[in-house]
């Protein structure tokens, strides 16, 4: 199965995308990709998005509407768990060499989180 | 005008939300809020989301589907600008005391960015 087929595209064939800056870890922006945009992003190493308002690919430089960024402190479990899979963060898969790799450890068995 | 009216809700009355951890700056998860969810979040200081699959509010603890997090290095302008308003990041407004406040400086006149 193609790594692009493993992405859970929504009903419109789109995927929400968050851009975070290396180093500062600042969250910079939010936008959307379709399959073609993600493929081009992987090929070129540059962010290629899909503009919902224009109905076509765009190469950065357009507003994406309002998004809310919550700065949070996780409570309840030590170490903190945000993901229903029992991981610290929901972003635990990395794309590398044509495939997805889970790179964050499971801190707690999900079966014991949801009873 | 109410601070909730200043949010650009989408056609379904929803807003994409990114949760970022204080300290580590890890991006933890992505979900949606409607007006009621955001109001409750502000009132309680806890994240209240809107579940699109269940059609109701939820208080954390459900997967939100796939989202892509890009770790990026900004190029082209020093200091780096991600936002079309000429700011470092698109997240330049802070909600405080019932209103939105722009807290990031404009690094470059937007008129000179888009010609």
Coordinates of N, CA and C in Angstrom, one line a residue:
Chain A
X1 N 0.8 -1.2 0.0 CA 0.0 0.0 0.0 C 0.9 1.2 0.0
X2 N 0.5 2.2 -0.8 CA 1.2 3.4 -1.0 C 1.1 4.2 0.3
X3 N 2.2 5.0 0.7 CA 2.2 5.7 2.0 C 1.1 6.8 1.9
X4 N 0.8 7.3 0.7 CA -0.3 8.3 0.5 C -1.7 7.7 0.8
X5 N -1.8 6.4 0.6 CA -3.1 5.7 0.8 C -3.3 5.5 2.3
X6 N -2.2 5.6 3.1 CA -2.4 5.4 4.5 C -2.8 6.6 5.3
X7 N -2.8 7.7 4.6 CA -3.3 9.0 5.2 C -4.9 8.9 5.2
X8 N -5.5 9.4 6.3 CA -6.9 9.4 6.4 C -7.5 10.7 5.8
X9 N -7.7 10.7 4.5 CA -8.2 11.9 3.9 C -9.6 12.1 4.3
X10 N -10.1 13.3 4.4 CA -11.5 13.6 4.8 C -12.4 13.4 3.6
X11 N -13.7 13.7 3.8 CA -14.7 13.4 2.7 C -14.4 14.3 1.5
X12 N -13.7 15.4 1.7 CA -13.3 16.2 0.5 C -11.9 15.9 0.0
X13 N -11.3 14.8 0.5 CA -10.0 14.4 0.1 C -8.9 15.3 0.6
X14 N -9.2 16.0 1.7 CA -8.2 16.9 2.3 C -7.7 16.5 3.7
X15 N -6.6 17.1 4.1 CA -5.9 16.8 5.3 C -5.5 18.1 6.0
X16 N -5.9 18.3 7.3 CA -5.4 19.5 8.0 C -3.9 19.4 8.2
X17 N -3.2 20.5 8.0 CA -1.7 20.6 8.1 C -1.3 21.7 9.0
X18 N -0.4 21.4 10.0 CA 0.1 22.4 10.9 C 1.6 22.6 10.6
X19 N 2.1 23.8 10.4 CA 3.5 24.0 10.2 C 4.1 24.6 11.4
X20 N 5.2 23.9 11.9 CA 5.9 24.2 13.1 C 7.3 24.5 12.8
X21 N 7.9 25.5 13.3 CA 9.2 26.0 13.0 C 10.3 25.1 13.8
X22 N 11.2 24.6 13.1 CA 12.3 23.9 13.7 C 13.1 24.9 14.6
X23 N 13.5 24.4 15.7 CA 14.3 25.3 16.6 C 13.4 26.0 17.7
X24 N 12.6 27.0 17.2 CA 11.8 27.7 18.2 C 10.6 26.8 18.6
X25 N 10.2 25.9 17.7 CA 9.0 25.1 17.9 C 7.7 26.0 17.8
X26 N 7.8 27.2 17.3 CA 6.6 28.0 17.1 C 5.7 27.4 16.1
X27 N 4.4 27.4 16.4 CA 3.5 26.9 15.4 C 3.2 28.1 14.5
X28 N 3.5 28.0 13.2 CA 3.5 29.1 12.3 C 2.2 29.3 11.6
X29 N 1.6 28.2 11.1 CA 0.4 28.3 10.3 C -0.4 27.0 10.2
X30 N -1.5 27.1 9.7 CA -2.4 26.0 9.5 C -3.0 26.1 8.1
X31 N -3.0 25.0 7.4 CA -3.6 25.0 6.0 C -4.1 23.6 5.7
X32 N -4.3 23.3 4.4 CA -4.9 22.0 3.9 C -4.0 21.5 2.8
X33 N -4.0 20.2 2.7 CA -3.3 19.5 1.6 C -4.3 18.5 1.0
X34 N -4.2 18.3 -0.3 CA -4.9 17.1 -0.9 C -3.7 16.1 -1.2
X35 N -4.1 15.1 -1.8 CA -3.1 14.0 -2.1 C -1.9 14.5 -3.0
X36 N -2.3 15.3 -4.0 CA -1.3 15.9 -4.9 C -0.3 16.8 -4.2
X37 N -0.9 17.6 -3.3 CA -0.1 18.6 -2.5 C 0.9 17.9 -1.6
X38 N 0.4 16.8 -1.0 CA 1.3 16.1 -0.1 C 2.4 15.4 -0.9
X39 N 2.1 14.8 -2.0 CA 3.1 14.2 -2.8 C 4.1 15.2 -3.3
X40 N 3.7 16.4 -3.7 CA 4.6 17.4 -4.2 C 5.5 17.9 -3.0
X41 N 4.9 18.0 -1.8 CA 5.7 18.4 -0.7 C 6.8 17.4 -0.4
X42 N 6.5 16.1 -0.5 CA 7.5 15.1 -0.2 C 8.6 15.1 -1.3
X43 N 8.2 15.4 -2.5 CA 9.1 15.3 -3.6 C 10.0 16.5 -3.6
X44 N 9.5 17.7 -3.3 CA 10.3 18.9 -3.4 C 10.9 19.4 -2.1
X45 N 10.4 18.9 -0.9 CA 10.9 19.4 0.3 C 10.4 20.8 0.7
X46 N 9.4 21.3 -0.1 CA 8.8 22.5 0.2 C 7.3 22.3 0.4
X47 N 6.8 23.2 1.3 CA 5.3 23.0 1.6 C 4.5 23.4 0.4
X48 N 3.7 22.5 -0.1 CA 2.7 22.7 -1.1 C 1.3 22.4 -0.5
X49 N 0.4 23.4 -0.5 CA -0.9 23.3 0.1 C -2.0 23.2 -1.0
X50 N -3.2 23.0 -0.5 CA -4.3 23.0 -1.4 C -5.2 24.2 -0.9
X51 N -5.5 25.1 -1.8 CA -6.4 26.2 -1.4 C -7.8 25.8 -1.6
X52 N -8.6 25.8 -0.5 CA -10.0 25.5 -0.7 C -10.8 26.6 -1.4
X53 N -10.4 27.8 -1.1 CA -11.2 28.9 -1.7 C -10.9 29.0 -3.2
X54 N -9.6 28.7 -3.6 CA -9.3 28.8 -5.1 C -9.4 27.5 -5.8
X55 N -9.5 26.4 -5.0 CA -9.7 25.1 -5.7 C -8.5 24.6 -6.4
X56 N -7.3 25.0 -5.9 CA -6.0 24.5 -6.6 C -4.9 24.6 -5.6
X57 N -3.8 24.0 -6.1 CA -2.6 24.0 -5.3 C -2.0 25.4 -5.1
X58 N -1.4 25.6 -4.0 CA -0.6 26.9 -3.8 C 0.6 26.7 -3.1
X59 N 1.6 27.5 -3.3 CA 3.0 27.3 -2.8 C 3.3 28.3 -1.7
X60 N 2.4 28.4 -0.7 CA 2.6 29.3 0.4 C 2.4 30.7 0.0
X61 N 1.7 31.5 0.9 CA 1.6 32.9 0.7 C 0.1 33.3 0.6
X62 N -0.7 32.6 1.4 CA -2.2 32.9 1.4 C -2.7 32.7 2.7
X63 N -3.6 33.5 3.2 CA -4.2 33.2 4.5 C -5.1 32.0 4.5
X64 N -5.2 31.3 5.6 CA -5.9 30.0 5.6 C -7.1 30.1 6.5
X65 N -7.5 31.3 6.9 CA -8.7 31.5 7.8 C -8.2 31.4 9.2
X66 N -9.2 31.5 10.1 CA -8.8 31.6 11.5 C -8.6 30.2 12.1
X67 N -7.6 30.1 13.0 CA -7.4 28.8 13.7 C -7.0 29.2 15.1
X68 N -7.4 28.4 16.0 CA -7.1 28.7 17.4 C -6.0 27.9 17.9
X69 N -5.0 28.5 18.5 CA -3.9 27.7 19.2 C -4.1 27.8 20.7
X70 N -4.2 26.7 21.3 CA -4.4 26.6 22.8 C -3.0 26.3 23.4
X71 N -2.5 27.1 24.3 CA -1.3 26.7 25.0 C -1.8 26.0 26.3
X72 N -1.4 24.7 26.4 CA -2.0 23.9 27.4 C -0.9 23.2 28.3
X73 N -1.4 22.9 29.5 CA -0.6 22.1 30.5 C -1.4 20.8 30.7
X74 N -0.8 19.7 30.4 CA -1.5 18.4 30.6 C -1.5 18.0 32.0
X75 N -2.7 17.5 32.4 CA -2.8 17.1 33.8 C -3.3 15.7 33.9
X76 N -3.2 15.0 35.0 CA -3.8 13.7 35.2 C -2.9 12.5 35.1
X77 N -2.0 12.5 34.3 CA -1.1 11.4 34.1 C 0.4 11.9 34.0
X78 N 1.3 11.2 34.7 CA 2.7 11.5 34.6 C 3.5 10.3 34.0
X79 N 4.2 10.5 32.9 CA 4.3 11.6 32.0 C 3.0 11.9 31.3
X80 N 2.7 13.1 30.9 CA 1.4 13.5 30.3 C 1.1 12.8 28.9
X81 N -0.1 12.4 28.7 CA -0.6 11.7 27.6 C -1.7 12.5 26.9
X82 N -1.5 12.9 25.6 CA -2.5 13.6 24.9 C -3.3 12.7 23.9
X83 N -2.6 11.6 23.5 CA -3.1 10.8 22.4 C -3.9 9.6 23.0
X84 N -5.0 9.3 22.3 CA -5.8 8.1 22.7 C -5.0 6.8 22.5
X85 N -3.9 6.8 21.8 CA -3.1 5.6 21.7 C -2.1 5.4 22.9
X86 N -2.2 6.4 23.9 CA -1.3 6.3 25.0 C 0.0 7.0 24.9
X87 N 0.1 7.8 23.8 CA 1.4 8.6 23.6 C 1.3 10.0 24.1
X88 N 2.5 10.6 24.2 CA 2.5 12.0 24.7 C 1.8 12.9 23.8
X89 N 1.9 12.7 22.5 CA 1.4 13.6 21.5 C 0.7 12.8 20.4
X90 N -0.3 13.4 19.7 CA -1.0 12.7 18.6 C -0.1 12.6 17.4
X91 N 1.1 13.3 17.4 CA 1.9 13.3 16.2 C 3.1 12.4 16.4
X92 N 2.8 11.1 16.3 CA 3.8 10.1 16.7 C 4.3 9.3 15.5
X93 N 3.8 9.7 14.3 CA 4.3 9.0 13.1 C 5.2 10.0 12.2
X94 N 6.3 9.5 11.7 CA 7.1 10.3 10.9 C 7.2 9.7 9.5
X95 N 7.1 10.5 8.5 CA 7.3 10.0 7.1 C 8.7 10.0 6.7
X96 N 9.3 8.9 6.3 CA 10.7 8.8 6.0 C 10.8 7.7 4.9
X97 N 11.6 7.9 3.9 CA 11.9 6.9 2.9 C 10.6 6.2 2.4
X98 N 9.6 7.0 2.1 CA 8.4 6.4 1.5 C 7.4 5.6 2.4
X99 N 7.6 5.8 3.7 CA 6.7 5.1 4.6 C 6.5 5.8 5.9
X100 N 5.5 5.5 6.7 CA 5.2 6.1 8.0 C 5.9 5.3 9.1
X101 N 6.5 5.9 10.1 CA 7.1 5.2 11.2 C 6.6 5.8 12.5
X102 N 6.2 4.9 13.4 CA 5.8 5.4 14.7 C 7.1 5.6 15.6
X103 N 7.3 6.8 16.0 CA 8.6 7.1 16.7 C 8.4 7.5 18.1
X104 N 7.2 7.6 18.6 CA 7.0 8.0 20.0 C 6.6 6.7 20.8
X105 N 7.1 6.5 22.0 CA 6.7 5.3 22.8 C 5.3 5.4 23.4
X106 N 4.7 4.3 23.5 CA 3.4 4.2 24.2 C 3.6 4.3 25.7
X107 N 3.1 5.3 26.4 CA 3.4 5.5 27.8 C 2.4 4.8 28.7
X108 N 1.3 4.5 28.1 CA 0.2 3.8 28.9 C -0.7 3.0 27.9
X109 N -1.0 1.8 28.4 CA -1.9 1.0 27.6 C -3.2 1.6 27.4
X110 N -3.6 1.9 26.1 CA -4.9 2.6 25.8 C -6.1 1.9 26.5
X111 N -6.0 0.5 26.6 CA -7.1 -0.2 27.2 C -7.3 0.3 28.7
X112 N -6.3 0.7 29.3 CA -6.4 1.2 30.7 C -6.8 2.6 30.8
X113 N -6.8 3.3 29.7 CA -7.2 4.7 29.6 C -8.7 4.9 29.5
X114 N -9.3 4.1 28.6 CA -10.7 4.1 28.4 C -11.3 2.8 28.9
X115 N -12.1 2.9 29.9 CA -12.8 1.7 30.5 C -14.3 1.7 30.2
Chain B
X1 N -19.0 44.5 19.8 CA -19.1 43.1 19.2 C -18.4 42.1 20.2
X2 N -19.1 41.0 20.3 CA -18.6 39.9 21.2 C -17.3 39.4 20.7
X3 N -16.4 39.0 21.6 CA -15.1 38.4 21.1 C -15.4 37.1 20.3
X4 N -16.5 36.4 20.6 CA -16.8 35.2 19.9 C -17.3 35.5 18.5
X5 N -17.8 36.6 18.3 CA -18.3 37.0 16.9 C -17.1 37.4 16.0
X6 N -16.0 37.7 16.7 CA -14.8 38.1 15.9 C -14.0 36.8 15.3
X7 N -14.4 35.7 15.8 CA -13.8 34.4 15.3 C -14.4 34.1 13.9
X8 N -13.6 33.7 13.0 CA -14.1 33.4 11.6 C -14.5 31.9 11.6
X9 N -15.7 31.7 12.0 CA -16.3 30.3 12.0 C -16.4 29.9 10.5
X10 N -16.2 28.6 10.3 CA -16.4 28.1 8.9 C -17.9 27.9 8.6
X11 N -18.2 27.3 7.4 CA -19.6 27.2 7.0 C -20.4 26.3 7.9
X12 N -19.7 25.4 8.6 CA -20.3 24.5 9.6 C -20.3 25.1 11.0
X13 N -19.9 26.3 11.1 CA -19.8 26.9 12.5 C -18.7 26.4 13.3
X14 N -17.6 25.9 12.6 CA -16.5 25.3 13.4 C -15.2 26.0 13.1
X15 N -14.2 25.7 14.0 CA -12.9 26.4 14.0 C -11.9 25.3 14.3
X16 N -10.8 25.2 13.4 CA -9.8 24.2 13.7 C -9.0 24.7 14.9
X17 N -8.6 23.8 15.8 CA -7.9 24.1 17.0 C -6.6 23.2 17.2
X18 N -5.5 23.9 17.5 CA -4.3 23.2 17.7 C -3.9 23.3 19.2
X19 N -3.6 22.2 19.8 CA -3.2 22.2 21.2 C -1.6 22.1 21.3
X20 N -1.0 23.1 21.9 CA 0.5 23.1 22.0 C 0.9 23.1 23.5
X21 N 1.8 22.3 23.9 CA 2.2 22.1 25.3 C 3.1 23.3 25.8
X22 N 2.7 23.9 26.9 CA 3.5 24.9 27.5 C 4.9 24.3 27.9
X23 N 6.0 24.9 27.7 CA 7.3 24.4 28.1 C 8.0 23.7 26.9
X24 N 7.5 22.5 26.6 CA 8.1 21.8 25.5 C 7.8 22.4 24.1
X25 N 6.7 23.1 24.1 CA 6.2 23.6 22.8 C 5.8 22.4 21.8
X26 N 5.7 21.2 22.3 CA 5.2 20.1 21.5 C 3.8 20.4 21.0
X27 N 3.5 20.1 19.8 CA 2.1 20.2 19.3 C 1.5 18.9 19.7
X28 N 0.4 18.9 20.4 CA -0.1 17.7 21.0 C -1.3 17.1 20.2
X29 N -2.2 17.9 19.8 CA -3.3 17.4 19.0 C -4.0 18.5 18.2
X30 N -5.0 18.0 17.4 CA -5.7 18.9 16.6 C -7.2 18.5 16.7
X31 N -8.1 19.4 16.8 CA -9.5 19.1 17.0 C -10.3 20.3 16.5
X32 N -11.6 20.3 16.8 CA -12.5 21.4 16.3 C -13.3 21.9 17.5
X33 N -13.7 23.2 17.4 CA -14.5 23.8 18.4 C -15.7 24.5 17.6
X34 N -16.9 24.5 18.2 CA -17.9 25.4 17.8 C -18.0 26.6 18.8
X35 N -18.9 27.5 18.6 CA -19.0 28.6 19.5 C -19.2 28.3 21.0
X36 N -20.0 27.3 21.2 CA -20.3 26.9 22.6 C -19.0 26.3 23.2
X37 N -18.3 25.5 22.4 CA -17.1 24.8 23.0 C -16.1 25.9 23.3
X38 N -15.9 26.9 22.5 CA -14.9 28.0 22.8 C -15.3 28.8 24.0
X39 N -16.6 29.0 24.1 CA -17.1 29.8 25.3 C -16.8 29.0 26.5
X40 N -17.1 27.7 26.5 CA -16.9 26.9 27.7 C -15.4 26.8 28.0
X41 N -14.6 26.7 27.0 CA -13.1 26.6 27.2 C -12.6 27.9 27.9
X42 N -13.1 29.0 27.5 CA -12.7 30.3 28.1 C -13.2 30.4 29.5
X43 N -14.4 29.9 29.8 CA -15.0 29.9 31.1 C -14.3 29.0 32.1
X44 N -14.0 27.8 31.6 CA -13.5 26.8 32.5 C -12.0 26.7 32.6
X45 N -11.3 27.2 31.5 CA -9.9 27.0 31.5 C -9.5 25.6 31.1
X46 N -10.4 24.8 30.7 CA -10.1 23.5 30.2 C -10.6 23.4 28.7
X47 N -9.9 22.6 28.0 CA -10.2 22.4 26.6 C -11.5 21.7 26.4
X48 N -12.5 22.3 25.7 CA -13.7 21.7 25.4 C -13.8 21.8 23.9
X49 N -14.0 20.6 23.2 CA -14.0 20.6 21.8 C -15.4 20.2 21.3
X50 N -15.6 20.2 20.0 CA -16.8 19.7 19.3 C -16.5 18.5 18.5
X51 N -17.1 17.4 18.8 CA -16.9 16.2 18.0 C -17.8 16.2 16.8
X52 N -17.2 16.2 15.6 CA -17.9 16.2 14.4 C -18.6 14.9 14.1
X53 N -18.0 13.8 14.6 CA -18.6 12.5 14.3 C -19.8 12.2 15.3
X54 N -19.7 12.8 16.5 CA -20.7 12.5 17.5 C -21.7 13.7 17.5
X55 N -21.4 14.8 16.9 CA -22.3 15.9 16.8 C -22.6 16.6 18.2
X56 N -21.6 16.5 19.1 CA -21.8 17.2 20.4 C -20.4 17.6 21.0
X57 N -20.5 18.3 22.1 CA -19.3 18.7 22.8 C -18.6 17.5 23.4
X58 N -17.3 17.6 23.5 CA -16.5 16.5 24.3 C -15.4 17.2 25.0
X59 N -15.0 16.6 26.1 CA -14.1 17.1 27.0 C -12.8 16.4 26.9
X60 N -12.2 16.3 25.7 CA -10.9 15.6 25.5 C -11.0 14.1 25.7
X61 N -10.4 13.4 24.8 CA -10.3 11.9 25.0 C -10.9 11.2 23.8
X62 N -10.6 11.8 22.6 CA -11.2 11.1 21.4 C -10.2 11.5 20.3
X63 N -10.0 10.5 19.4 CA -9.2 10.9 18.2 C -9.8 11.9 17.3
X64 N -9.0 12.7 16.6 CA -9.6 13.7 15.8 C -9.3 13.5 14.3
X65 N -8.9 12.3 14.0 CA -8.5 12.0 12.6 C -7.1 12.3 12.3
X66 N -6.6 12.1 11.1 CA -5.2 12.4 10.8 C -5.0 13.9 10.5
X67 N -3.9 14.3 11.0 CA -3.4 15.7 10.7 C -1.9 15.6 10.4
X68 N -1.4 16.4 9.6 CA 0.0 16.4 9.3 C 0.7 17.6 9.9
X69 N 1.8 17.3 10.6 CA 2.6 18.3 11.2 C 3.9 18.4 10.4
X70 N 4.1 19.6 9.8 CA 5.4 19.8 9.1 C 6.4 20.5 9.9
X71 N 7.5 20.0 10.1 CA 8.6 20.7 10.8 C 9.3 21.5 9.7
X72 N 9.3 22.8 9.8 CA 9.8 23.7 8.7 C 10.9 24.6 9.1
X73 N 11.7 25.0 8.2 CA 12.7 26.1 8.3 C 12.3 27.2 7.3
X74 N 12.0 28.3 7.8 CA 11.5 29.4 6.9 C 12.7 30.0 6.2
X75 N 12.5 30.3 4.9 CA 13.6 30.9 4.1 C 13.1 32.2 3.4
X76 N 14.0 33.0 3.0 CA 13.6 34.1 2.1 C 13.7 35.5 2.8
X77 N 13.3 35.6 4.0 CA 13.3 36.8 4.7 C 13.8 36.7 6.1
X78 N 14.6 37.7 6.5 CA 15.2 37.6 7.9 C 14.8 38.9 8.6
X79 N 14.1 38.8 9.8 CA 13.6 37.5 10.4 C 12.5 36.9 9.6
X80 N 12.3 35.6 9.8 CA 11.4 34.8 9.0 C 9.9 35.3 9.2
X81 N 9.1 35.3 8.1 CA 7.7 35.7 8.1 C 6.9 34.6 7.5
X82 N 6.0 34.1 8.3 CA 5.0 33.0 7.8 C 3.7 33.6 7.5
X83 N 3.3 34.7 8.1 CA 2.0 35.3 8.0 C 1.9 36.3 7.0
X84 N 0.7 36.3 6.2 CA 0.5 37.3 5.2 C 0.4 38.7 5.7
X85 N 0.2 38.8 7.0 CA 0.2 40.2 7.7 C 1.6 40.7 7.9
X86 N 2.6 39.9 7.6 CA 4.0 40.4 7.8 C 4.5 40.0 9.2
X87 N 3.9 39.0 9.8 CA 4.3 38.6 11.2 C 5.0 37.3 11.1
X88 N 5.8 37.0 12.1 CA 6.5 35.7 12.2 C 5.6 34.5 12.1
X89 N 4.5 34.5 12.8 CA 3.6 33.4 12.8 C 2.2 33.9 12.6
X90 N 1.3 33.0 12.1 CA -0.1 33.4 11.9 C -0.8 33.5 13.2
X91 N -0.2 33.1 14.3 CA -0.9 33.1 15.6 C -0.4 34.3 16.4
X92 N -0.9 35.5 16.0 CA -0.5 36.7 16.6 C -1.5 37.4 17.5
X93 N -2.6 36.8 17.6 CA -3.7 37.3 18.5 C -3.9 36.5 19.7
X94 N -4.0 37.1 20.9 CA -4.2 36.5 22.2 C -5.5 36.9 22.7
X95 N -6.3 35.9 23.2 CA -7.5 36.2 23.9 C -7.2 36.5 25.4
X96 N -7.7 37.6 25.8 CA -7.4 38.0 27.2 C -8.5 39.0 27.7
X97 N -9.1 38.7 28.8 CA -10.1 39.7 29.4 C -11.2 40.0 28.4
X98 N -11.7 39.0 27.7 CA -12.9 39.2 26.9 C -12.6 39.8 25.5
X99 N -11.3 39.9 25.1 CA -11.1 40.5 23.8 C -9.8 39.9 23.2
X100 N -9.6 40.1 21.9 CA -8.5 39.6 21.2 C -7.4 40.8 21.1
X101 N -6.2 40.4 21.3 CA -5.1 41.4 21.3 C -4.0 40.9 20.3
X102 N -3.5 41.8 19.4 CA -2.4 41.4 18.6 C -1.1 41.6 19.4
X103 N -0.4 40.6 19.5 CA 0.8 40.7 20.4 C 2.1 40.4 19.7
X104 N 2.1 40.1 18.4 CA 3.3 40.0 17.6 C 3.5 41.2 16.7
X105 N 4.8 41.6 16.6 CA 5.0 42.8 15.8 C 5.0 42.5 14.3
X106 N 4.6 43.5 13.5 CA 4.7 43.3 12.0 C 6.1 43.6 11.6
X107 N 6.7 42.5 11.0 CA 8.1 42.6 10.7 C 8.4 43.2 9.3
X108 N 7.3 43.1 8.5 CA 7.5 43.7 7.1 C 6.1 44.1 6.6
X109 N 6.0 45.2 6.0 CA 4.8 45.8 5.4 C 4.2 44.8 4.4
X110 N 3.0 44.3 4.7 CA 2.4 43.3 3.8 C 2.3 43.8 2.3
X111 N 2.2 45.1 2.1 CA 2.1 45.6 0.8 C 3.4 45.4 0.0
X112 N 4.5 45.2 0.7 CA 5.8 45.0 0.0 C 6.0 43.5 -0.1
X113 N 5.2 42.6 0.5 CA 5.3 41.2 0.4 C 4.6 40.7 -0.9
X114 N 3.4 41.2 -1.1 CA 2.6 40.8 -2.3 C 2.5 42.0 -3.3
X115 N 3.1 41.9 -4.4 CA 3.1 43.0 -5.4 C 2.3 42.6 -6.6

